[in-house]
Coordinates of C-alpha atoms in Angstrom, one line a residue:
M1345 CA -146.3 -16.7 64.1
H1346 CA -147.6 -13.1 64.0
F1347 CA -147.0 -11.1 61.2
P1348 CA -146.2 -7.5 61.5
S1349 CA -148.8 -4.7 60.3
K1350 CA -147.7 -2.6 57.5
A1351 CA -147.2 0.1 59.9
N1352 CA -145.0 -1.8 62.2
L1353 CA -143.2 -2.4 58.4
L1354 CA -142.6 0.9 57.1
R1355 CA -141.9 2.4 60.5
P1356 CA -138.3 3.5 60.6
V1357 CA -135.8 0.8 62.5
N1358 CA -133.6 2.0 64.4
I1359 CA -130.6 -0.6 63.2
A1360 CA -127.2 0.4 62.9
P1361 CA -125.6 -2.3 61.7
K1362 CA -125.9 -3.8 58.3
R1363 CA -126.0 -7.2 58.9
A1364 CA -129.1 -6.6 61.8
A1365 CA -130.8 -4.9 59.3
E1366 CA -130.4 -8.1 56.9
Q1367 CA -131.0 -10.5 59.5
H1368 CA -134.4 -8.3 60.4
C1369 CA -135.7 -9.1 56.5
L1370 CA -135.0 -12.8 56.4
S1371 CA -136.6 -13.2 59.2
L1372 CA -139.6 -11.5 57.5
L1373 CA -139.4 -13.2 54.5
Q1374 CA -139.0 -16.5 56.3
T1375 CA -142.9 -16.4 57.2
C1376 CA -144.2 -14.3 54.3
T1377 CA -147.3 -16.2 53.0
S1378 CA -148.8 -13.6 50.6
L1379 CA -147.9 -11.4 47.8
S1380 CA -149.1 -8.2 50.1
H1381 CA -146.9 -9.5 52.7
L1382 CA -144.4 -9.8 49.6
T1383 CA -144.9 -5.9 48.6
Q1384 CA -144.4 -4.6 52.2
I1385 CA -141.5 -6.2 52.4
H1386 CA -139.9 -5.0 49.3
S1387 CA -141.3 -1.4 50.7
L1388 CA -138.9 -2.4 53.8
L1389 CA -135.7 -3.6 51.7
L1390 CA -135.6 -0.9 49.9
K1391 CA -136.0 1.7 52.9
L1392 CA -133.1 0.0 54.3
G1393 CA -130.9 0.1 51.4
L1394 CA -130.8 -3.6 51.0
Q1395 CA -131.4 -3.7 47.4
H1396 CA -128.3 -4.8 46.6
N1397 CA -127.9 -7.2 49.4
P1398 CA -127.6 -10.8 47.7
P1399 CA -128.7 -13.1 50.8
V1400 CA -131.5 -10.8 51.0
L1401 CA -132.4 -10.6 47.3
T1402 CA -131.9 -14.8 47.0
K1403 CA -134.5 -15.4 49.9
F1404 CA -136.6 -12.1 48.3
T1405 CA -136.6 -14.4 45.2
S1406 CA -137.1 -17.8 46.6
T1407 CA -139.9 -16.4 48.5
S1408 CA -141.5 -14.7 45.1
S1409 CA -141.2 -18.4 43.2
T1410 CA -143.1 -19.7 46.0
L1411 CA -145.6 -17.2 46.0
N1412 CA -145.8 -17.9 42.1
A1413 CA -144.6 -14.6 41.6
I1414 CA -141.2 -14.9 40.2
H1415 CA -141.8 -12.3 37.4
Y1416 CA -142.2 -9.7 40.6
A1417 CA -138.9 -10.6 41.6
S1418 CA -137.2 -10.2 38.3
S1419 CA -138.6 -6.6 37.9
L1420 CA -136.6 -5.8 41.1
L1421 CA -133.6 -7.4 40.2
F1422 CA -133.1 -6.6 37.1
S1423 CA -134.6 -3.1 36.7
S1424 CA -130.9 -1.9 36.4
N1425 CA -127.9 -3.0 35.0
D1426 CA -125.6 -1.6 37.8
N1427 CA -127.3 -4.1 40.2
I1428 CA -126.3 -6.9 38.6
T1429 CA -122.4 -6.4 39.2
H1430 CA -123.5 -7.2 42.7
Y1431 CA -124.7 -10.3 42.4
D1432 CA -123.5 -14.0 42.9
A1433 CA -124.1 -17.4 41.6
F1434 CA -126.6 -18.4 44.5
L1435 CA -128.9 -15.2 43.2
F1436 CA -128.5 -16.2 39.9
N1437 CA -129.1 -20.3 40.8
T1438 CA -132.6 -19.5 42.5
V1439 CA -133.8 -17.1 39.6
I1440 CA -133.1 -20.2 36.7
R1441 CA -134.4 -22.4 39.0
A1442 CA -137.6 -20.8 39.6
Y1443 CA -138.4 -20.1 35.5
S1444 CA -137.4 -23.8 35.1
Q1445 CA -140.3 -24.6 37.4
T1446 CA -142.9 -22.4 35.3
S1447 CA -143.9 -22.6 31.3
S1448 CA -141.0 -19.8 31.1
H1449 CA -138.2 -22.0 30.3
S1450 CA -136.8 -19.9 27.4
T1451 CA -136.7 -17.0 30.1
A1452 CA -134.5 -19.7 32.7
V1453 CA -131.9 -19.9 29.7
Y1454 CA -132.1 -15.9 29.1
Y1455 CA -131.2 -15.1 32.7
Y1456 CA -128.2 -18.3 32.6
K1457 CA -126.8 -16.4 29.4
L1458 CA -126.9 -13.0 31.5
M1459 CA -125.5 -14.8 34.2
L1460 CA -122.2 -15.6 32.0
K1461 CA -122.3 -12.4 30.3
N1462 CA -121.7 -10.4 33.3
G1463 CA -118.9 -12.6 34.5
V1464 CA -120.6 -14.5 37.2
L1465 CA -119.3 -18.3 37.4
P1466 CA -121.7 -21.0 37.6
N1467 CA -121.6 -23.9 40.2
K1468 CA -122.4 -27.2 40.3
F1469 CA -125.9 -26.4 41.4
T1470 CA -126.5 -24.2 38.6
Y1471 CA -126.2 -26.7 35.5
P1472 CA -129.3 -29.0 36.6
F1473 CA -131.3 -26.1 36.7
V1474 CA -130.7 -24.7 33.5
L1475 CA -130.7 -28.2 31.7
K1476 CA -133.6 -29.4 32.9
A1477 CA -134.8 -25.9 31.4
C1478 CA -133.2 -26.9 28.2
A1479 CA -134.9 -30.4 28.5
C1480 CA -138.4 -28.2 28.3
V1481 CA -136.9 -25.8 25.3
G1482 CA -135.9 -29.1 23.2
R1483 CA -133.4 -27.6 21.0
L1484 CA -130.4 -29.8 20.7
S1485 CA -127.8 -27.1 19.9
L1486 CA -128.8 -25.0 23.1
G1487 CA -128.2 -28.2 25.1
E1488 CA -124.9 -28.9 23.1
Q1489 CA -123.8 -25.1 24.2
V1490 CA -124.4 -25.4 27.7
H1491 CA -122.5 -28.8 27.7
G1492 CA -119.8 -27.2 26.5
S1493 CA -119.9 -24.7 29.7
V1494 CA -119.8 -27.6 31.6
I1495 CA -116.9 -29.2 30.3
K1496 CA -115.2 -25.9 30.3
V1497 CA -116.1 -25.2 34.1
G1498 CA -115.0 -28.4 35.2
F1499 CA -118.1 -30.3 36.5
D1500 CA -118.6 -32.9 33.5
N1501 CA -117.9 -35.8 36.1
D1502 CA -120.7 -34.5 38.5
I1503 CA -123.4 -37.1 39.2
H1504 CA -126.0 -34.3 39.2
V1505 CA -124.9 -32.6 36.2
G1506 CA -124.6 -35.7 34.1
N1507 CA -128.1 -37.1 35.1
T1508 CA -129.4 -33.3 33.9
L1509 CA -127.3 -34.1 30.8
V1510 CA -128.6 -37.2 30.0
H1511 CA -132.1 -36.0 30.1
A1512 CA -131.8 -32.8 28.1
Y1513 CA -130.2 -34.6 25.7
G1514 CA -133.2 -37.3 25.6
C1515 CA -135.4 -34.5 25.1
C1516 CA -134.2 -32.6 22.3
G1517 CA -134.7 -34.0 19.0
G1518 CA -131.8 -36.0 17.3
G1519 CA -130.3 -35.6 20.9
I1520 CA -130.7 -39.6 22.2
G1521 CA -127.0 -40.6 21.0
F1522 CA -125.1 -37.6 23.0
A1523 CA -127.4 -38.8 25.8
R1524 CA -126.3 -42.4 25.6
K1525 CA -122.4 -40.8 24.9
V1526 CA -122.9 -38.8 28.3
F1527 CA -124.2 -41.4 30.3
D1528 CA -121.6 -44.3 29.1
E1529 CA -119.0 -41.8 29.8
M1530 CA -120.2 -41.1 33.3
P1531 CA -117.7 -42.2 36.1
E1532 CA -120.5 -43.5 38.2
W1533 CA -124.1 -43.8 37.9
D1534 CA -127.3 -44.0 40.2
S1535 CA -131.1 -44.8 40.0
V1536 CA -131.6 -41.4 38.3
S1537 CA -128.7 -42.1 35.6
W1538 CA -130.5 -45.1 34.5
S1539 CA -133.8 -43.7 34.9
A1540 CA -133.0 -40.8 32.7
M1541 CA -131.5 -42.8 29.9
I1542 CA -134.6 -45.2 30.1
G1543 CA -136.7 -42.3 29.8
G1544 CA -135.2 -41.0 26.6
Y1545 CA -135.5 -44.0 25.0
A1546 CA -138.9 -44.6 26.0
R1547 CA -140.0 -41.0 25.4
L1548 CA -138.5 -41.5 21.7
G1549 CA -140.6 -45.1 21.1
M1550 CA -137.4 -47.0 21.1
S1551 CA -138.9 -49.5 23.9
S1552 CA -136.7 -52.2 22.8
E1553 CA -133.7 -50.1 24.0
A1554 CA -135.4 -49.2 27.1
V1555 CA -136.3 -52.9 28.2
G1556 CA -132.9 -53.4 27.4
L1557 CA -130.9 -51.0 29.5
F1558 CA -133.6 -51.8 32.5
R1559 CA -132.0 -55.2 32.0
E1560 CA -128.0 -53.8 32.1
M1561 CA -129.5 -52.1 35.2
Q1562 CA -130.2 -55.2 37.0
V1563 CA -127.0 -56.6 36.2
A1564 CA -125.2 -53.8 37.9
R1565 CA -127.0 -54.2 40.9
V1566 CA -128.8 -50.5 41.0
R1567 CA -132.1 -50.8 42.9
P1568 CA -134.4 -48.9 40.4
D1569 CA -136.9 -46.3 41.8
E1570 CA -140.7 -45.9 41.3
V1571 CA -139.6 -43.2 38.4
T1572 CA -138.0 -46.0 36.7
M1573 CA -140.4 -48.7 37.4
V1574 CA -143.4 -46.2 35.7
T1575 CA -140.6 -45.9 32.5
V1576 CA -140.2 -49.6 32.3
L1577 CA -143.7 -50.4 32.4
S1578 CA -144.4 -47.7 29.7
A1579 CA -141.9 -49.5 27.6
C1580 CA -143.6 -52.8 27.8
T1581 CA -147.0 -51.2 26.8
D1582 CA -145.4 -50.0 24.0
L1583 CA -144.2 -53.2 23.1
G1584 CA -147.0 -55.1 23.6
A1585 CA -144.9 -57.3 26.0
L1586 CA -147.3 -58.6 28.4
E1587 CA -144.9 -61.1 30.2
L1588 CA -142.1 -58.8 30.5
G1589 CA -144.9 -56.5 32.2
R1590 CA -145.9 -59.4 34.8
W1591 CA -142.3 -59.8 35.6
V1592 CA -141.9 -56.2 36.0
E1593 CA -145.2 -56.2 38.5
S1594 CA -143.5 -59.1 40.5
Y1595 CA -139.9 -57.3 40.7
I1596 CA -141.9 -54.0 41.9
E1597 CA -143.5 -56.4 44.5
R1598 CA -140.3 -58.4 45.3
E1599 CA -138.0 -55.3 45.5
K1600 CA -140.8 -53.6 47.9
V1601 CA -140.5 -50.3 45.3
P1602 CA -142.6 -47.5 46.8
K1603 CA -146.2 -48.0 45.1
S1604 CA -147.5 -44.8 44.4
V1605 CA -150.2 -43.8 42.6
E1606 CA -148.4 -43.5 39.4
L1607 CA -146.9 -46.4 39.6
C1608 CA -150.0 -48.5 40.4
N1609 CA -151.8 -46.4 37.3
A1610 CA -148.8 -47.5 35.1
V1611 CA -149.5 -51.4 36.1
I1612 CA -153.0 -50.9 35.7
G1613 CA -152.2 -49.4 32.0
M1614 CA -150.0 -51.9 31.0
Y1615 CA -152.1 -55.0 31.8
A1616 CA -155.5 -53.0 30.2
K1617 CA -153.2 -52.2 26.9
C1618 CA -151.6 -55.2 26.4
G1619 CA -154.8 -57.1 26.4
D1620 CA -155.1 -58.8 30.1
V1621 CA -158.5 -56.3 30.7
D1622 CA -159.3 -58.9 33.6
K1623 CA -156.2 -58.3 35.3
A1624 CA -156.3 -54.8 34.8
L1625 CA -159.5 -54.6 35.9
N1626 CA -159.3 -56.4 39.1
L1627 CA -156.1 -54.2 40.5
F1628 CA -158.1 -50.8 39.8
K1629 CA -160.7 -52.2 41.8
K1630 CA -158.3 -53.2 44.6
M1631 CA -156.7 -49.3 44.5
S1632 CA -157.6 -47.5 47.7
E1633 CA -156.9 -44.1 45.8
K1634 CA -158.1 -43.7 42.1
T1635 CA -157.3 -40.6 40.3
I1636 CA -158.7 -39.3 37.1
V1637 CA -155.6 -41.3 35.4
S1638 CA -156.5 -44.4 37.0
W1639 CA -160.2 -44.6 35.8
T1640 CA -158.8 -42.9 32.2
S1641 CA -156.1 -45.7 31.9
V1642 CA -158.5 -49.0 32.3
I1643 CA -161.4 -47.1 30.0
V1644 CA -158.9 -46.8 27.3
G1645 CA -157.8 -50.5 27.8
M1646 CA -161.4 -51.4 27.7
A1647 CA -161.6 -49.2 24.2
M1648 CA -158.8 -50.8 23.0
H1649 CA -160.3 -54.4 23.1
G1650 CA -163.3 -54.2 22.2
H1651 CA -165.0 -53.8 25.7
G1652 CA -167.3 -51.0 24.9
L1653 CA -169.9 -51.6 26.9
E1654 CA -167.9 -52.2 30.1
A1655 CA -165.8 -48.8 29.1
V1656 CA -169.0 -46.8 29.3
S1657 CA -170.1 -48.7 32.5
L1658 CA -166.9 -47.4 34.3
F1659 CA -167.1 -44.0 33.1
E1660 CA -170.9 -43.8 34.8
E1661 CA -169.4 -45.3 37.8
M1662 CA -166.7 -42.8 37.5
K1663 CA -169.2 -40.0 37.4
E1664 CA -171.1 -41.9 40.6
D1665 CA -168.0 -41.8 42.4
G1666 CA -168.1 -38.1 42.3
L1667 CA -165.0 -37.6 39.9
V1668 CA -165.3 -34.9 37.0
P1669 CA -164.3 -36.0 33.8
D1670 CA -161.6 -34.2 31.6
D1671 CA -160.9 -34.4 28.0
V1672 CA -158.6 -37.2 28.0
V1673 CA -161.2 -39.6 29.3
F1674 CA -163.3 -38.2 26.8
I1675 CA -161.1 -39.3 24.2
G1676 CA -160.9 -43.0 25.7
L1677 CA -164.5 -42.9 26.1
L1678 CA -165.6 -42.0 22.4
S1679 CA -162.8 -44.2 21.0
A1680 CA -164.8 -47.1 23.0
C1681 CA -167.8 -46.4 21.5
S1682 CA -166.0 -46.2 18.1
H1683 CA -164.6 -49.8 18.4
S1684 CA -167.7 -51.1 19.6
G1685 CA -170.2 -49.7 17.2
L1686 CA -171.8 -47.6 19.7
V1687 CA -173.0 -44.7 17.5
K1688 CA -175.9 -43.5 19.7
E1689 CA -174.3 -43.6 23.0
G1690 CA -171.0 -41.7 21.0
R1691 CA -173.0 -39.2 20.4
R1692 CA -174.7 -38.6 23.4
Y1693 CA -171.2 -38.5 25.1
F1694 CA -169.9 -36.0 22.5
N1695 CA -173.0 -33.5 23.3
S1696 CA -172.4 -33.7 27.0
M1697 CA -168.5 -32.6 26.8
L1698 CA -169.8 -29.0 26.5
E1699 CA -173.4 -28.9 27.6
G1700 CA -172.7 -31.3 30.7
F1701 CA -169.2 -30.6 31.6
G1702 CA -168.1 -27.3 29.6
I1703 CA -165.3 -29.2 28.1
V1704 CA -164.6 -27.7 24.6
P1705 CA -163.9 -30.5 22.5
K1706 CA -160.9 -30.7 20.6
I1707 CA -159.2 -31.9 17.3
E1708 CA -159.2 -35.5 19.1
H1709 CA -162.7 -35.7 19.8
Y1710 CA -163.5 -34.6 16.7
G1711 CA -161.3 -37.2 15.2
C1712 CA -163.2 -40.2 17.6
M1713 CA -166.6 -38.9 16.1
V1714 CA -165.4 -39.0 12.4
D1715 CA -164.0 -42.4 13.3
L1716 CA -166.9 -43.6 15.4
L1717 CA -169.4 -42.4 12.2
S1718 CA -166.9 -43.7 9.7
R1719 CA -166.6 -47.4 11.0
A1720 CA -170.4 -47.5 11.2
G1721 CA -170.7 -47.2 7.6
L1722 CA -172.1 -43.4 8.2
V1723 CA -169.9 -42.2 5.3
K1724 CA -172.2 -39.4 4.3
E1725 CA -173.1 -37.9 7.6
A1726 CA -169.2 -38.0 8.6
L1727 CA -168.4 -35.9 5.9
D1728 CA -171.0 -33.5 7.2
F1729 CA -169.9 -33.7 10.6
V1730 CA -166.4 -32.9 9.4
Q1731 CA -168.0 -30.2 7.1
K1732 CA -169.6 -28.7 10.3
M1733 CA -166.6 -28.9 12.5
P1734 CA -165.5 -25.6 13.9
I1735 CA -162.1 -26.1 13.7
E1736 CA -160.2 -27.0 10.5
P1737 CA -160.2 -30.8 10.2
N1738 CA -156.5 -32.0 10.1
Q1739 CA -155.0 -34.8 8.0
I1740 CA -155.7 -37.9 10.1
I1741 CA -159.6 -36.9 10.0
W1742 CA -159.3 -36.7 6.2
R1743 CA -157.6 -39.9 6.0
T1744 CA -159.9 -41.4 8.7
L1745 CA -162.5 -40.3 6.0
I1746 CA -161.0 -41.9 2.7
A1747 CA -160.7 -45.1 4.4
A1748 CA -164.2 -45.1 5.5
C1749 CA -165.0 -44.6 1.7
R1750 CA -163.1 -47.1 0.6
S1751 CA -164.6 -49.6 2.9
H1752 CA -167.8 -48.4 2.1
G1753 CA -167.9 -48.2 -1.6
E1754 CA -167.9 -44.4 -1.9
L1755 CA -164.9 -44.7 -4.1
N1756 CA -165.6 -41.3 -6.1
L1757 CA -165.8 -39.3 -3.0
G1758 CA -162.6 -41.1 -1.7
E1759 CA -160.5 -40.3 -4.7
S1760 CA -162.0 -36.7 -4.5
I1761 CA -160.8 -36.4 -0.9
T1762 CA -157.6 -38.0 -1.5
K1763 CA -156.4 -35.5 -4.6
Q1764 CA -157.2 -32.5 -2.5
L1765 CA -154.9 -34.2 0.3
I1766 CA -152.1 -34.5 -2.1
R1767 CA -152.5 -30.9 -3.1
D1768 CA -152.0 -29.7 0.6
E1769 CA -149.4 -32.3 1.3
P1770 CA -147.4 -33.3 -1.8
M1771 CA -144.8 -34.7 0.0
H1772 CA -146.7 -37.3 2.3
E1773 CA -146.3 -40.9 1.3
S1774 CA -149.7 -41.8 3.0
N1775 CA -152.0 -40.1 0.6
Y1776 CA -150.6 -41.6 -2.5
I1777 CA -150.7 -45.0 -0.9
L1778 CA -154.6 -43.8 -0.1
L1779 CA -155.0 -42.9 -3.7
S1780 CA -153.0 -45.7 -5.3
N1781 CA -155.8 -48.4 -3.1
I1782 CA -158.4 -46.5 -4.3
Y1783 CA -157.6 -47.1 -8.0
A1784 CA -157.0 -50.8 -7.4
K1785 CA -160.6 -51.0 -5.8
K1786 CA -162.0 -49.3 -8.8
S1787 CA -159.7 -51.9 -10.7
H1788 CA -157.9 -48.6 -12.5
W1789 CA -154.8 -50.4 -12.7
E1790 CA -153.1 -47.7 -15.0
K1791 CA -154.1 -45.1 -12.5
K1792 CA -152.4 -47.1 -9.9
T1793 CA -149.1 -47.7 -11.7
K1794 CA -148.9 -44.0 -12.3
I1795 CA -149.1 -43.2 -8.8
R1796 CA -146.6 -45.6 -7.8
E1797 CA -144.2 -44.2 -10.7
V1798 CA -144.9 -40.5 -9.1
M1799 CA -144.0 -42.1 -5.3
E1800 CA -140.8 -43.3 -7.0
K1801 CA -139.6 -40.0 -8.7
K1802 CA -140.4 -38.2 -5.8
G1803 CA -138.3 -40.7 -3.5
M1804 CA -141.1 -42.0 -1.6
R1805 CA -141.7 -45.2 -1.0
K1806 CA -144.7 -47.3 1.2
I1807 CA -143.3 -47.9 5.0
P1808 CA -144.4 -52.0 5.9
G1809 CA -146.6 -52.5 8.6
S1810 CA -145.0 -54.8 11.2
T1811 CA -146.6 -56.9 13.9
M1812 CA -144.6 -57.8 17.2
I1813 CA -144.8 -61.2 19.4
E1814 CA -143.1 -61.5 22.6
L1815 CA -142.1 -64.9 23.2
D1816 CA -139.9 -66.4 26.6
N1817 CA -139.0 -62.4 27.2
E1818 CA -137.8 -61.7 23.8
I1819 CA -139.4 -59.5 20.8
Y1820 CA -140.0 -60.4 17.6
E1821 CA -140.9 -58.3 14.6
F1822 CA -142.4 -59.5 11.5
V1823 CA -143.2 -57.7 8.3
A1824 CA -145.1 -58.6 5.2
G1825 CA -143.1 -61.6 3.1
D1826 CA -140.3 -61.3 5.9
K1827 CA -137.8 -64.1 5.2
T1828 CA -135.2 -62.4 7.8
H1829 CA -136.0 -65.0 10.4
N1830 CA -133.3 -68.0 10.4
L1831 CA -137.1 -70.3 11.1
Y1832 CA -138.3 -68.6 7.9
K1833 CA -138.9 -72.0 6.1
E1834 CA -140.6 -73.5 9.0
I1835 CA -142.9 -70.4 9.5
Y1836 CA -143.9 -70.3 5.9
E1837 CA -145.1 -74.3 6.0
M1838 CA -147.0 -73.1 9.4
V1839 CA -148.9 -70.5 7.6
D1840 CA -149.6 -73.1 4.7
E1841 CA -150.9 -75.3 7.2
M1842 CA -152.9 -72.8 8.6
G1843 CA -154.2 -71.6 5.4
R1844 CA -155.3 -75.4 4.7
E1845 CA -157.0 -75.6 8.2
M1846 CA -158.9 -73.0 7.7
K1847 CA -160.1 -73.7 4.2
R1848 CA -161.4 -77.5 5.7
A1849 CA -163.4 -75.2 8.8
G1850 CA -165.1 -73.3 6.0
Y1851 CA -163.2 -70.2 5.8
L1852 CA -163.5 -68.0 2.6
P1853 CA -160.3 -65.5 2.0
T1854 CA -161.5 -62.2 1.3
T1855 CA -159.0 -61.5 -1.7
S1856 CA -161.2 -58.4 -2.9
E1857 CA -158.9 -56.6 -0.1
V1858 CA -155.6 -57.7 -1.8
L1859 CA -155.1 -54.3 -4.0
L1860 CA -152.9 -55.8 -6.7
D1861 CA -153.4 -56.7 -10.2
I1862 CA -152.7 -60.6 -9.9
D1863 CA -154.8 -63.6 -10.3
E1864 CA -157.1 -64.9 -7.6
E1865 CA -154.6 -67.8 -6.3
D1866 CA -151.8 -65.2 -6.2
K1867 CA -154.0 -62.7 -4.2
E1868 CA -154.2 -65.7 -1.6
D1869 CA -150.8 -66.2 -1.3
A1870 CA -150.5 -62.6 -0.6
L1871 CA -153.0 -62.7 1.9
N1872 CA -150.8 -65.5 3.8
R1873 CA -147.8 -63.3 4.2
H1874 CA -149.4 -60.6 6.1
S1875 CA -146.8 -59.7 9.1
E1876 CA -149.6 -61.0 11.5
K1877 CA -150.1 -64.8 9.8
L1878 CA -146.2 -65.0 9.9
A1879 CA -146.4 -64.0 14.0
I1880 CA -149.1 -66.5 14.7
A1881 CA -147.3 -68.9 12.8
F1882 CA -143.9 -68.3 14.6
A1883 CA -145.9 -68.6 18.0
L1884 CA -147.2 -72.0 17.2
L1885 CA -143.8 -73.2 16.2
K1886 CA -142.2 -72.4 19.4
T1887 CA -145.1 -72.5 22.1
P1888 CA -146.9 -75.2 23.8
P1889 CA -150.4 -76.3 23.3
G1890 CA -152.7 -74.0 25.0
T1891 CA -150.4 -70.8 25.2
P1892 CA -152.3 -67.5 24.5
I1893 CA -150.9 -66.0 21.2
R1894 CA -150.9 -61.9 21.7
I1895 CA -149.6 -59.9 19.0
V1896 CA -149.0 -56.0 18.5
K1897 CA -149.8 -54.5 15.1
N1898 CA -150.2 -50.6 14.7
L1899 CA -149.3 -50.1 18.6
R1900 CA -152.4 -52.2 19.3
S1901 CA -152.3 -55.6 20.7
S1902 CA -155.1 -58.6 20.4
I1903 CA -155.5 -61.7 22.0
I1904 CA -155.7 -64.3 19.4
G1905 CA -157.0 -66.8 22.0
K1906 CA -156.5 -70.5 23.0
Q1907 CA -154.3 -72.6 20.6
K1908 CA -155.9 -76.1 20.2
R1909 CA -152.7 -77.4 19.1
S1910 CA -154.2 -81.1 20.0
E1911 CA -156.4 -80.8 16.5
R1912 CA -153.5 -80.1 14.6
P1913 CA -152.2 -83.2 12.1
G1914 CA -149.5 -85.3 13.5

């Protein structure tokens, strides 16, 4: 459609009826495609006296939002408080929606409050927009205020409002309980309702609850959409629940859930991070459309499971495919180099970030390099690297360096760094644990005891590590010395049998890493009560011979290998 010239726009229009002038502006706004055209229309509506006309201003705001110029529209709408008295809910909704779709989420909330202040009654379309902004702001008290307004106006039974309330609460710290209460009290649910609640659980790392709610969704016979499936796959990944993830993939095929690139990436990421890297790679190669996320998912999966050379090869293949790597890909790549001991390659890729791609390394990239050097035993080089960093090292980097000092015998250096960490973070329990372990390694048992006493005095305690294992679509969790399982006697008998078999095979336990002031026999016993061994013993008891055993510890899964049950006595 031909757009009128500026001269034609500004020429006086002999339109007597106000309605005709309104329609003329609405028509021009409908075809507006640039900010320069928008400014011409702005001049025209002022000339025609339409600066207080809600339909024209609403369309003007909507067009401004489409052109990423909502601030320009706001300068027209709110230049005078007198104008606001002419505005209706639709106009405010347009403004709130526009700001909720930008990074100015607090501004969206501001205009919602301005709406209420000027006596403009919200409608059912207002709340999804403002609640979306609340979700991004992440303040629980704000969500509660808007929720109160929802109840007061009477839209608490509207499914769309309820869905966004669940989402908003799920995004606020401490709000997941409120989200579940809103969800449970909704008069009806659709796939968005379930997805919002499942997503809230998954976002907080409550993956077991997310999977459990997905099962309830199936019982309720609500067909999930691709967003729900992406969230469920994320929960499976977090739990290391490979069998459940496989079932979810088959469910996607069976129910013909549309397989967007995002969903395909989630499936690949699940397989890669849960240990079936061959399946992940196979699916990846079959993808007709690969995004940077697709490549990152498979590279990170390879990195997690020690396939450093394969990860490096994939990265080179990605570049040959014409994709420009971003900073996230480099985190996966450097992590792959770290876990596979590829020091030379790691240094080269780190230097190429800025030199080859103009990517300024972030703290995560520096952390990967410190981890790379530390794992390789290059503790002094790692320390030199940290001291020359152009950005302030965070506590994770210092703890990585301390762990390297302990592992590679630089105990005095590790003690010095840890003491400085405690001065900087006097209430962080892991710093005290690090120092306690260093004293144990140095056999300074009195100092170790004193550290533990300080921790007790401050109300700190070591959070025990845990290991999870999936059997028959159920997730079981073990901690060191765990006796809560109803089969714990049989599990401990199996652990003892595992120990005897390993000794017969020539295994000698490394008791120097058991940081307790006890004799060697007791140290061996402590090693046998680790959560990983308890989980493996449980799997040996509950699965047939030849079953692969996969465990998850500290968010990393590992495949133990095939059981050779036939070699066991009896």
